[in-house]
Structures are given as structure tokens and as C-alpha cells.
Short mmCIF file of C-alpha atoms in Angstrom, two decimals:
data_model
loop_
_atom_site.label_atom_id
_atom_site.label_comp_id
_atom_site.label_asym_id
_atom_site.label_seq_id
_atom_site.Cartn_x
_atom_site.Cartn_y
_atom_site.Cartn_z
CA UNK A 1 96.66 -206.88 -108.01
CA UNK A 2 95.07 -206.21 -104.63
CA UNK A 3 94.61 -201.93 -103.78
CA UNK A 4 96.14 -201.26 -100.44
CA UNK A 5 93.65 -198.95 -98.70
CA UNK A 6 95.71 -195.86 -96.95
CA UNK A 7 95.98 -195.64 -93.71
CA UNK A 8 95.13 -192.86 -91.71
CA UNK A 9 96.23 -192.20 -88.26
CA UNK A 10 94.23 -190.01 -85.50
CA UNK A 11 96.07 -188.41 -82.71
CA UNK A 12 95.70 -190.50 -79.67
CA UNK A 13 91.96 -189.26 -77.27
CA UNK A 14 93.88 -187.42 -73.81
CA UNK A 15 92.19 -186.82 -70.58
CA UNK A 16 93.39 -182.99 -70.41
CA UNK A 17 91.20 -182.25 -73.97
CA UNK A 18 88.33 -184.01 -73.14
CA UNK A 19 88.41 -181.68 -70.22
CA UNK A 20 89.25 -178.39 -71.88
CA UNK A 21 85.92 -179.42 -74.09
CA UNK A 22 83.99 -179.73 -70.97
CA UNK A 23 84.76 -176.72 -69.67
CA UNK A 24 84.08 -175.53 -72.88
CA UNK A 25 80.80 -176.31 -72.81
CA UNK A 26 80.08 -175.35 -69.21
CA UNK A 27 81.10 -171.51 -70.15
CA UNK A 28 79.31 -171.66 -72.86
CA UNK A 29 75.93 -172.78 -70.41
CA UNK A 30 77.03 -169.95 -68.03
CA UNK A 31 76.97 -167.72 -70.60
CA UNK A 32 73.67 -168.13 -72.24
CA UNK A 33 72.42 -167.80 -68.53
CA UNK A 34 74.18 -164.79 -67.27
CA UNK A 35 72.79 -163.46 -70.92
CA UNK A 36 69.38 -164.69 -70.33
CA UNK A 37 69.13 -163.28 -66.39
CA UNK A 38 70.88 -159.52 -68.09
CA UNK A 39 68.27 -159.24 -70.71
CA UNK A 40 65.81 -160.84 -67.87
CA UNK A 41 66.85 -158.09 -65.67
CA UNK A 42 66.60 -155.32 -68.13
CA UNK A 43 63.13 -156.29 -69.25
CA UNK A 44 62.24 -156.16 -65.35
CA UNK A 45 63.72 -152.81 -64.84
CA UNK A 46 61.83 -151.41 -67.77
CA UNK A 47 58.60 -152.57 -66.06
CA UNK A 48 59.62 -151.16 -62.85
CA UNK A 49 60.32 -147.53 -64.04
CA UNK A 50 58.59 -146.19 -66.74
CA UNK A 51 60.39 -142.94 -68.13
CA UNK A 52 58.50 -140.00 -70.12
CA UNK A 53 60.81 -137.30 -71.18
CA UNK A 54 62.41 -137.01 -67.68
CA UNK A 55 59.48 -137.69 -65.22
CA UNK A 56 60.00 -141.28 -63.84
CA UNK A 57 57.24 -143.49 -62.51
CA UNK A 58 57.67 -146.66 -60.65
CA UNK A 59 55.49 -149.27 -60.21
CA UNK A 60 54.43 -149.29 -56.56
CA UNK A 61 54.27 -152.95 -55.84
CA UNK A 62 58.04 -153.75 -57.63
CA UNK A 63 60.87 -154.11 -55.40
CA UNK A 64 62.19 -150.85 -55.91
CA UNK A 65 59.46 -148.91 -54.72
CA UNK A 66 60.13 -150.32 -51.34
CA UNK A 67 64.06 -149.33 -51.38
CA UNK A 68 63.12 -145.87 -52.07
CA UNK A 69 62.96 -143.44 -49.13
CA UNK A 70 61.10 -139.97 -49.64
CA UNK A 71 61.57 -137.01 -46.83
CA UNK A 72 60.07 -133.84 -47.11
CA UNK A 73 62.55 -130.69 -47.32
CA UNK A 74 62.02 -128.35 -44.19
CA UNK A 75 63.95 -125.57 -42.98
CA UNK A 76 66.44 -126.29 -40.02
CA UNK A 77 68.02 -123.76 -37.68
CA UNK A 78 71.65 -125.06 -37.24
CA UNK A 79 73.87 -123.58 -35.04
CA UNK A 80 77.36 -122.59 -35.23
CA UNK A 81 79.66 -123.99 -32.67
CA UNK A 82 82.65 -121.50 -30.73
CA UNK A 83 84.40 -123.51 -28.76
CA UNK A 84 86.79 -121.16 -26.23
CA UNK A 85 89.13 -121.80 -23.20
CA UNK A 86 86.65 -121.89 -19.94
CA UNK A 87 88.31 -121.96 -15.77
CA UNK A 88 85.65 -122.79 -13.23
CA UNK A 89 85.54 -120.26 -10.50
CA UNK A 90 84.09 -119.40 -6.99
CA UNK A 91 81.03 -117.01 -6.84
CA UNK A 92 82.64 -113.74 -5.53
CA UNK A 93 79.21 -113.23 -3.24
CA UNK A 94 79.78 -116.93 -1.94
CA UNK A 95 83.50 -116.27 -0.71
CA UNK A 96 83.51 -114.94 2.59
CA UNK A 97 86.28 -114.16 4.61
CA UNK A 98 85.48 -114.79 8.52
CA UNK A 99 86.65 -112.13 11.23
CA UNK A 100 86.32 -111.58 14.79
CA UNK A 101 84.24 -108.81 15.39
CA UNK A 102 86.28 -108.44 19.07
CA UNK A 103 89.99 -108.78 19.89
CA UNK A 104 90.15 -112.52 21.64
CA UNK A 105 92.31 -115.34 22.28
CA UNK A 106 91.40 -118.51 20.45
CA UNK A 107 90.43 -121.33 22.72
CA UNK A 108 88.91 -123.79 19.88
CA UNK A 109 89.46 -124.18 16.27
CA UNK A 110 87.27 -127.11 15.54
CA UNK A 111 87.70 -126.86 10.98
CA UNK A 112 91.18 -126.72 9.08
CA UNK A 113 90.79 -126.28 5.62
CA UNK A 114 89.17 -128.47 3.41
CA UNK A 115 86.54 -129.26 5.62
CA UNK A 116 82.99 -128.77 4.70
CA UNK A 117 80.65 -126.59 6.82
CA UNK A 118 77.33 -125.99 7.22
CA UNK A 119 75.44 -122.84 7.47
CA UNK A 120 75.01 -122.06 11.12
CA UNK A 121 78.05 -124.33 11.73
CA UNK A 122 80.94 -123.40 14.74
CA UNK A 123 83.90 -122.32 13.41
CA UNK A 124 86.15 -121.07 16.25
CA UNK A 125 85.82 -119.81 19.85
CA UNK A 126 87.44 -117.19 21.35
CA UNK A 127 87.79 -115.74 25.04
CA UNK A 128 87.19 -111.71 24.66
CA UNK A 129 86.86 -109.35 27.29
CA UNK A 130 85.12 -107.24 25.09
CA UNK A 131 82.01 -109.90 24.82
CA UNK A 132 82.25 -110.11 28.41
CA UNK A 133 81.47 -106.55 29.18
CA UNK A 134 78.77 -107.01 25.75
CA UNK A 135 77.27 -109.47 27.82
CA UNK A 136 77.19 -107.93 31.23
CA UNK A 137 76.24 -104.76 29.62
CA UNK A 138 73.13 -106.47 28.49
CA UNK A 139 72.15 -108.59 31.84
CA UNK A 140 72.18 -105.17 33.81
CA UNK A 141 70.09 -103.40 30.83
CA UNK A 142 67.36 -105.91 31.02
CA UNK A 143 67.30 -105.68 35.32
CA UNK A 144 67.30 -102.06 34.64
CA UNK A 145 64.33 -102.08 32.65
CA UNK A 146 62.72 -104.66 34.44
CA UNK A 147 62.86 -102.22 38.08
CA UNK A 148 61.90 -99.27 35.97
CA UNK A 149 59.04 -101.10 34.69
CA UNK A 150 57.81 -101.86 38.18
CA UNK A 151 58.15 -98.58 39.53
CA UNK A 152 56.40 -96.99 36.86
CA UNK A 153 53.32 -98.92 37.21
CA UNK A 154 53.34 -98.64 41.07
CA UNK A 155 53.89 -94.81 40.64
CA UNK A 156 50.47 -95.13 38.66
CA UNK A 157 48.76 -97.53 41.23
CA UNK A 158 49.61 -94.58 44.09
CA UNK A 159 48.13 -91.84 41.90
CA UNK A 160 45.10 -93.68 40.75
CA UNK A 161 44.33 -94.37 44.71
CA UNK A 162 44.88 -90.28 45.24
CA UNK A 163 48.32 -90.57 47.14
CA UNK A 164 50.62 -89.65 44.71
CA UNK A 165 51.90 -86.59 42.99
CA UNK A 166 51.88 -86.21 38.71
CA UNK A 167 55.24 -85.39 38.76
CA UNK A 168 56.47 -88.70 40.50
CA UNK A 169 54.31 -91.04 37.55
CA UNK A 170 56.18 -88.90 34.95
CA UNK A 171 59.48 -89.25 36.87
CA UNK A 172 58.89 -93.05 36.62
CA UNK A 173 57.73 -92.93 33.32
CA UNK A 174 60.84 -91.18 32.37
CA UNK A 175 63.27 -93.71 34.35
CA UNK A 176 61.26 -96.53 32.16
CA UNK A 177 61.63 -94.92 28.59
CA UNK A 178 65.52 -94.47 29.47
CA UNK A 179 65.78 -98.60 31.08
CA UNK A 180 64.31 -99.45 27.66
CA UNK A 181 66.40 -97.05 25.16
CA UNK A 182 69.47 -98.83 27.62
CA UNK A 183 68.09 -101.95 26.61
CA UNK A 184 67.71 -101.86 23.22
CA UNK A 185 71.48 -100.78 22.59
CA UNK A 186 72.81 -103.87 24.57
CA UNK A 187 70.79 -106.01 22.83
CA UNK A 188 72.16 -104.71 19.60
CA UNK A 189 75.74 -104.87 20.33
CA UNK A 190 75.30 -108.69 21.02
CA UNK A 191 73.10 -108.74 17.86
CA UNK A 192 76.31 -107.31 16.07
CA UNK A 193 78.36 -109.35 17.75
CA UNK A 194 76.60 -112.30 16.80
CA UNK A 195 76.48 -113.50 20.41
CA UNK A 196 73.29 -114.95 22.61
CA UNK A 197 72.63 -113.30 26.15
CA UNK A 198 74.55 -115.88 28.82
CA UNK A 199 77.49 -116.83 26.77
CA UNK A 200 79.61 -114.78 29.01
CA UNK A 201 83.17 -113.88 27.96
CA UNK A 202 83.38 -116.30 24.58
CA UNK A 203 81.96 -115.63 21.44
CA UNK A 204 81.34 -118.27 18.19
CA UNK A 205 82.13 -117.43 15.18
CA UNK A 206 79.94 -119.50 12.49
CA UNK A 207 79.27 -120.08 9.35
CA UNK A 208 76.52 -117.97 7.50
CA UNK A 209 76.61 -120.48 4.42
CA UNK A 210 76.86 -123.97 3.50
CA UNK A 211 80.51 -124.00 1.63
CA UNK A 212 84.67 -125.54 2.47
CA UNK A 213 86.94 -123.83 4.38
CA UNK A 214 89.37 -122.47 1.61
CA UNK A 215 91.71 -121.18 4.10
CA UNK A 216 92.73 -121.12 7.79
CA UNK A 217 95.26 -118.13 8.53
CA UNK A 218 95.06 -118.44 12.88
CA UNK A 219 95.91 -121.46 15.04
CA UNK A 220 94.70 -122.61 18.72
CA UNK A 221 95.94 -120.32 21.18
CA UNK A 222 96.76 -117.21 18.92
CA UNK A 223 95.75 -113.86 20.70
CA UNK A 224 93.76 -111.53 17.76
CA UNK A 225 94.10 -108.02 18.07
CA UNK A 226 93.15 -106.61 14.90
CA UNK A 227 89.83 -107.55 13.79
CA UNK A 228 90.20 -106.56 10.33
CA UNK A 229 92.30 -109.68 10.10
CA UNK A 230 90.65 -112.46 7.93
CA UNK A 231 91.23 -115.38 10.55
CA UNK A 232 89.94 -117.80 7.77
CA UNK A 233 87.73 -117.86 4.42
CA UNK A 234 84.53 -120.38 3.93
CA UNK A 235 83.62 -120.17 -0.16
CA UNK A 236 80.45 -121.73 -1.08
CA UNK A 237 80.33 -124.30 -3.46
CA UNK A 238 76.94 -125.00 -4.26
CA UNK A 239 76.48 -122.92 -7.14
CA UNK A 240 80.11 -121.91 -9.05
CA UNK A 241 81.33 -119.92 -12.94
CA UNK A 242 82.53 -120.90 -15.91
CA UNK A 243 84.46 -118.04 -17.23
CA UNK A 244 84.77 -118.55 -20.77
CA UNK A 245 87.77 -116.42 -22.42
CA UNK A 246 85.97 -115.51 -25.88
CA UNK A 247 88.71 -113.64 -28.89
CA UNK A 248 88.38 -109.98 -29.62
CA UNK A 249 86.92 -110.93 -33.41
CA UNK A 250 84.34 -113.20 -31.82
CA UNK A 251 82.76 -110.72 -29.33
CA UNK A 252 80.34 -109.74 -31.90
CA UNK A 253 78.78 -113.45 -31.78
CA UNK A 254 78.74 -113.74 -28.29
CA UNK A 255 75.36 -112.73 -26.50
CA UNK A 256 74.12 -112.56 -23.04
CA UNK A 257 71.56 -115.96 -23.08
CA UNK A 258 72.90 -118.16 -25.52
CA UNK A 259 73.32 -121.95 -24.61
CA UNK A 260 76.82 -123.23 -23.71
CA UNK A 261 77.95 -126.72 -23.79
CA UNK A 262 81.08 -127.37 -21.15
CA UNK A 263 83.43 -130.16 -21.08
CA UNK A 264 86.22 -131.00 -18.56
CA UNK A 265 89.35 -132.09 -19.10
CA UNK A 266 89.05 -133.75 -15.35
CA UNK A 267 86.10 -134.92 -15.89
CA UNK A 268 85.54 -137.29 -19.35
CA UNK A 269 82.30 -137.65 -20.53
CA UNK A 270 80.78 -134.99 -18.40
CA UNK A 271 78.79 -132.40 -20.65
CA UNK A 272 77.26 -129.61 -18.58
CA UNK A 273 74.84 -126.58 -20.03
CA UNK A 274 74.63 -123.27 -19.38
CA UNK A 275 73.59 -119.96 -20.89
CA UNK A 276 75.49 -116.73 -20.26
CA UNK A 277 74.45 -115.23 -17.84
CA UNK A 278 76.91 -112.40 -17.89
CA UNK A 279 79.60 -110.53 -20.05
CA UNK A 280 82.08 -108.40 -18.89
CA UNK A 281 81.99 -104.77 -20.83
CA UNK A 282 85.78 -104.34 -21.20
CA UNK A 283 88.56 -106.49 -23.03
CA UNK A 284 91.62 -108.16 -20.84
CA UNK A 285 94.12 -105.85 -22.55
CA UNK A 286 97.00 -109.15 -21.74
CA UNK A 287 94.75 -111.37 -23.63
CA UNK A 288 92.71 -109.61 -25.70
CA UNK A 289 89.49 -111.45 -24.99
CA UNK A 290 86.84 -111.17 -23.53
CA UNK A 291 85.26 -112.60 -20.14
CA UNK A 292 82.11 -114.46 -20.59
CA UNK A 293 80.33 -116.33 -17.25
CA UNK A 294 78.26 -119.13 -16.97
CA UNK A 295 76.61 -119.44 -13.52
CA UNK A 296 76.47 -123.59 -12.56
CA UNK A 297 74.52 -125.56 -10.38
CA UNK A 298 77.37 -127.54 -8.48
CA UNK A 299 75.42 -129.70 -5.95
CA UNK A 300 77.46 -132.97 -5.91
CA UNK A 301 80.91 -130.51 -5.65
CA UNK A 302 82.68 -132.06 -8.94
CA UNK A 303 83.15 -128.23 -10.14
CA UNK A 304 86.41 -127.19 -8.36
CA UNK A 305 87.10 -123.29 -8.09
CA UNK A 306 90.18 -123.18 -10.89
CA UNK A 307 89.86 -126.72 -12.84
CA UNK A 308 89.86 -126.09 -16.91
CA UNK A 309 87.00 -126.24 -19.02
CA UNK A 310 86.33 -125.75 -23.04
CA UNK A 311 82.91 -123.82 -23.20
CA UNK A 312 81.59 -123.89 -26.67
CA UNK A 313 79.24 -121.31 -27.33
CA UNK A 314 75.89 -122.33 -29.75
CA UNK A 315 74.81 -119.50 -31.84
CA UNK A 316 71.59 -119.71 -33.70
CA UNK A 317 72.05 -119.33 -37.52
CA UNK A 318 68.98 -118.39 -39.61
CA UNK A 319 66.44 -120.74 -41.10
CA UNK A 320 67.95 -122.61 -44.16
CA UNK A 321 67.06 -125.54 -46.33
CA UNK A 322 69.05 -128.64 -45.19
CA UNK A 323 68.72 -131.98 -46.82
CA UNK A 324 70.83 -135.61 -46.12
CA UNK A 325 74.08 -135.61 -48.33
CA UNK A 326 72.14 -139.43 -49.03
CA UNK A 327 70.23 -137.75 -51.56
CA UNK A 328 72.46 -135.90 -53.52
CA UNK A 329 73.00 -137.10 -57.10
CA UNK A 330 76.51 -135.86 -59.19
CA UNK A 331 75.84 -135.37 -62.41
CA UNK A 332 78.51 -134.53 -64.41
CA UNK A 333 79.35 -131.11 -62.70
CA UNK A 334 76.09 -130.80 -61.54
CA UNK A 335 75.06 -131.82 -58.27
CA UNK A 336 70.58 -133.34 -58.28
CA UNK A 337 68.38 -134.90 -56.49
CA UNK A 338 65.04 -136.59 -57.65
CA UNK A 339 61.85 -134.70 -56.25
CA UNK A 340 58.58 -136.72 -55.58
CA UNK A 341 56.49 -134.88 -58.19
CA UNK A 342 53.37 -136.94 -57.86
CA UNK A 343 52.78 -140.64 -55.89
CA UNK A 344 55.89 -142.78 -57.06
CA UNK A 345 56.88 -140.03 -59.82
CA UNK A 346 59.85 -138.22 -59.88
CA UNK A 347 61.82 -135.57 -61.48
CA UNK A 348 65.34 -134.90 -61.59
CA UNK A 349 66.24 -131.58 -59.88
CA UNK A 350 69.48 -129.63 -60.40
CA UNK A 351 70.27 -127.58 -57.13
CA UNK A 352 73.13 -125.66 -55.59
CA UNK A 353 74.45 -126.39 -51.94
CA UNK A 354 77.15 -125.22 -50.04
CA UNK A 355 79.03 -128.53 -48.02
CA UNK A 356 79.06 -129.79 -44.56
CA UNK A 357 81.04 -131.86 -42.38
CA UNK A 358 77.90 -133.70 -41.06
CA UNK A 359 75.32 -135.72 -42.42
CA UNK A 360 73.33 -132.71 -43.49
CA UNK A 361 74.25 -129.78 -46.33
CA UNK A 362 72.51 -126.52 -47.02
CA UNK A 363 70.37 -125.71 -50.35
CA UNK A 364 71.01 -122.10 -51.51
CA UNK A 365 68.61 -122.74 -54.62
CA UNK A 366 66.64 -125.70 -56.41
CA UNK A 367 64.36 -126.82 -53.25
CA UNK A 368 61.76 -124.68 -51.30
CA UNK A 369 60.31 -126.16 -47.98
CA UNK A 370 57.27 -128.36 -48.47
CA UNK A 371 59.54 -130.63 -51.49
CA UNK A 372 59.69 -134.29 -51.20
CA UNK A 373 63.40 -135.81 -51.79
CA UNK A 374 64.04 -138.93 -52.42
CA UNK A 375 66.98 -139.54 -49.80
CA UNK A 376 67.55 -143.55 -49.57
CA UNK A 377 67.93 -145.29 -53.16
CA UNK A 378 67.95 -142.38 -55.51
CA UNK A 379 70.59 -143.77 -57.41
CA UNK A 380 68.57 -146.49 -58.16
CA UNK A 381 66.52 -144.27 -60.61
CA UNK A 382 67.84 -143.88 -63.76
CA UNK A 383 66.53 -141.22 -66.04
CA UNK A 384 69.08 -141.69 -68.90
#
């Protein structure tokens, strides 16, 4: 009898297992070499730091000796910013208001306003019988003096020869004295009238600073009889204010000499400086602040007399311990820093600070001046 042997059938080889086993395998590869580069890794960092109940020593030629950045701790003055509503204004002492010194008619008006003068510069002309007889007053003063002048010293050339009396040299001598007190008043009402000898019956009125005509209140023509009358106003604008409006609870912070910073809204990008230069002693009882000026240099005339401006106001704060917000370590509730304790050793530091918007935050305890702080790559160090 012949023994039939069984039979056994496999499952049929597909292409989607023998690829699950290769990937399979690859993992497996991957794995063994992510697990050999960890514990590869480890053993590195364990020869790169060396830690002995907290103080932490890296090797100076391993890589992270060179990402580690050490700054010593100093003390920084910061100051504390006011910023307060500003208006640029004209000088007071360089707004002048121009007025005929004589009644006149107006025969030339040469400026309207706007127009930038010069100091010495013509700003009207008028006809005045009044600088007429100022004029004429002063021709016949000087022939006066001139005659008495002459007859004086040939009174003295007759009595030094013997052929004239004391009496007549005095009587000259008088007549002189009185040509020259005659002359000296004429030539002071054309000094006050800001006129020159020969000009007759017209006097200039000009400019006694370099500014623009703010305002022009005559016309050609006009006939001025009062000369208290402003007939127009020249305001210099070579050197200008910045009245800064500072609050009734920040008057205590605000000090004649501290440095301003001033931005325009007309003007972007334009930072100016300052200090005050000036504070008014009494609060603006409508506002309740208090005025604070800034006096400006305003050569290129950008500055226009009422054009908005924020003046901040920089008040010095005393010395304090500042170090980069880089450096600070939380740990736990307790915010450290690592302190360069020797060469490439370092100790973790607990300290207390007190936040800031910027890059910088103060120290209240934990750091003197003089401490080195590890402020790039401190959380590299581990001290667990």
C-alpha cells in the first residue's frame, strides 16, 4: 500500500508584504541610529559640561563654549519718558509790530504778508510833513553851527592880534555852544525818527530783524494819523518755542534743563531736541497744566508759529542694575540666570527683577555691578 504524503499549502508570496518587511527593516536601521547618535550625543554633552554640585564647567574648545555669550552686569541710568501735547510758537521778543513814528501818507508798500525780510530791509515809504520840517530843522542846525564856528575863531584871531574886546570872543563863544546844543537836538530827532539827513519829506520804515511779514494792516495810498497804529508786524523766525502743556500731577517731574525729544505731526520722521529752558510759575486754571518752553533753533523755517508737536520729556532715573531679558532663566517660579564664577564656570543664580517693555529689565536683588551673566545660550547649560 503506497503512504500518500500530506500536502501542505503556503499562502501565495505578495508584493505589498514583501514591502511592509522592508520597511520593516529600514525602521528598525533608523532606529538603532537615531539610538546610537542620542546616546552619542549624551556622552558628548557629558564631556562638554562637567557638573559638581551646581557649579558647571565647560570645556573651552567644545562647541558650546563658543555659543555662550558672557556680559558683565553694570549699572544703567534709564530714563523715564513723559510724552505731553507741545504748539510751536513765535518768540514774543522776535514779534515786532512796525509803526510810523510821524503821521504820513503811504507812497510805497513794497512787502504783503508772507514775504520774508531782511534786517535793514524797506518796508514802506511815506510822505510826512513832519520829516520834512525834521529834516530842514537839521540842515539849518548844522549851517548854524558851522557860521558860529567861524565867528568864534575869527573873534579869537582879532583878540590875539590886540583889536578885539574879551567880551566879543565870549559873545562868539556863546553863539557857538548854543549852534552846537541846536545841533545836537536835530540830529536826534532824525536819529529817532530813523531818518538820514537829505531824505527830505519821506521817511523808510525798515526792518530791524531778519523775520516774515505776519501781517499787513495799511494799503498804498492810506493817509496815517495815529502813530500808535501797528501799520504791519515782521516776527522773526530764526529761533521759535515749543510750549509743552505738562498735567498738574506731573509738575513735580518736570525741571528747568532736562532734555526733550519733539516730534511733528507735519513733519514725519523729524525728531528735534531741546532742554527746557523755561517754566511758567502758575497753572492754566482752563487746563490745569502747566506751560513748559523749549527755545529752537529754526534756521531752514520748517517750525511754523502754531503747528502741533508731542514733546516728551526724559527724566533721569537713578542708577539701577539692568541686564538683557536674553539671560533670564524660569525656573519653576523662580526667575535665574547663570553667573561666570570662574573662566568657563558657572553658577546658577536666583534673582528678583521688576519687567520691562524693552530689551532690558531691572535687578532689585541677586546681581551687584562687576557680575558676569551669561546672556546668549544660557539655556544651553543644564545644571539638573
Amino acid at each position: 500500500m503506497h503512504q500518500i504524503a500530506p500536502v501542505i499549502h503556503s499562502p501565495p508570496f505578495s508584493r505589498s508584504s514583501g514591502r511592509t518587511a522592508r520597511l520593516l527593516g529600514a525602521g528598525l536601521v533608523i532606529c538603532a541610529i537615531l539610538s546610537g547618535a542620542a546616546t552619542s550625543a549624551m556622552a558628548s554633552a557629558s564631556t562638554m559640561v562637567r557638573n559638581d554640585h551646581g557649579l558647571l564647567t565647560v570645556t573651552p574648545d567644545s562647541p558650546l563654549a563658543a555659543r555662550l555669550s558672557v556680559t558683565p552686569v553694570t549699572l544703567a541710568s534709564p530714563s523715564r519718558t513723559i510724552p505731553v501735547p507741545g504748539e510751536i510758537r513765535a518768540e514774543p521778543s522776535q514779534s515786532l509790530s512796525v509803526m510810523t513814528p510821524v503821521a504820513g501818507a503811504i507812497i510805497s508798500l513794497p512787502v504783503t504778508a508772507g514775504d520774508h525780510v531782511t534786517r535793514g530791509q524797506i518796508l514802506a515809504e511815506l510822505a510826512s510833513g513832519d520829516m520834512a520840517q525834521a529834516t530842514t530843522d537839521a540842515a539849518k542846525a548844522r549851517a548854524g553851527l558851522d557860521y558860529a564856528r567861524r565867528a568864534l575863531l575869527r573873534a579869537q584871531g582879532v583878540a590875539s592880534a590886540g583889536g578885539a574886546a574879551t567880551r566879543d570872543v565870549e559873545a562868539a563863544r556863546s553863539a557857538w555852544l548854543q549852534a552846537q546844543a541846536e545841533d545836537d537836538r536835530a540830529t536826534a530827532r532824525l536819529a529817532a525818527l530813523r531818518a538820514q539827513p537829505g531824505q527830505g519829506g519821506v521817511i523808510r520804515l525798515t526792518t530791524p530783524i531778519d523775520g516774515m511779514v505776519s501781517a499787513v494792516n495799511t494799503a498804498a495810498g492810506a493817509f496815517v494819523t495815529d502813530p500808535t497804529a501797528p501799520l504791519m508786524t515782521v516776527t522773526g523766525t530764526q529761533q521759535v518755542w515749543a510750549v509743552a502743556a505738562v498735567p498738574e500731577n506731573l509738575t513735580d517731574a518736570v525741571h528747568v534743563g532736562q532734555t526733550v525729544d519733539i516730534t511733528f505731526p507735519a513733519l514725519p520722521g523729524r525728531t528735534t531736541h531741546g532742554t527746557i529752558a523755561a517754566i511758567e510759575p502758575a497753572l492754566h486754571s482752563d487746563t490745569r497744566t502747566l506751560q513748559a518752553r523749549v527755545v529752537l533753533a529754526n534756521d531752514d523755517d520748517t517750525l511754523k508759529p502754531g503747528m502741533f508737536a508731542t514733546v516728551t520729556i526724559l527724566t533721569p532715573q537713578p542708577p539701577r542694575i539692568m541686564v538683557p531679558q536674553s539671560a533670564l532663566l524660569m525656573n519653576n517660579d523662580t526667575v535665574t540666570v547663570f553667573v561666570e564664577v570662574a573662566p568657563h564656570a558657572y553658577r546658577r543664580r536666583d534673582i528678583e527683577i521688576i519687567y520691562d517693555n524693552g530689551d532690558l529689565c531691572e535687578v532689585t536683588s541677586g546681581l551687584a555691578a562687576g557680575d558676569r551673566v551669561v546672556t546668549q545660550g544660557a539655556v544651553l547649560l543644564n545644571d539638573d
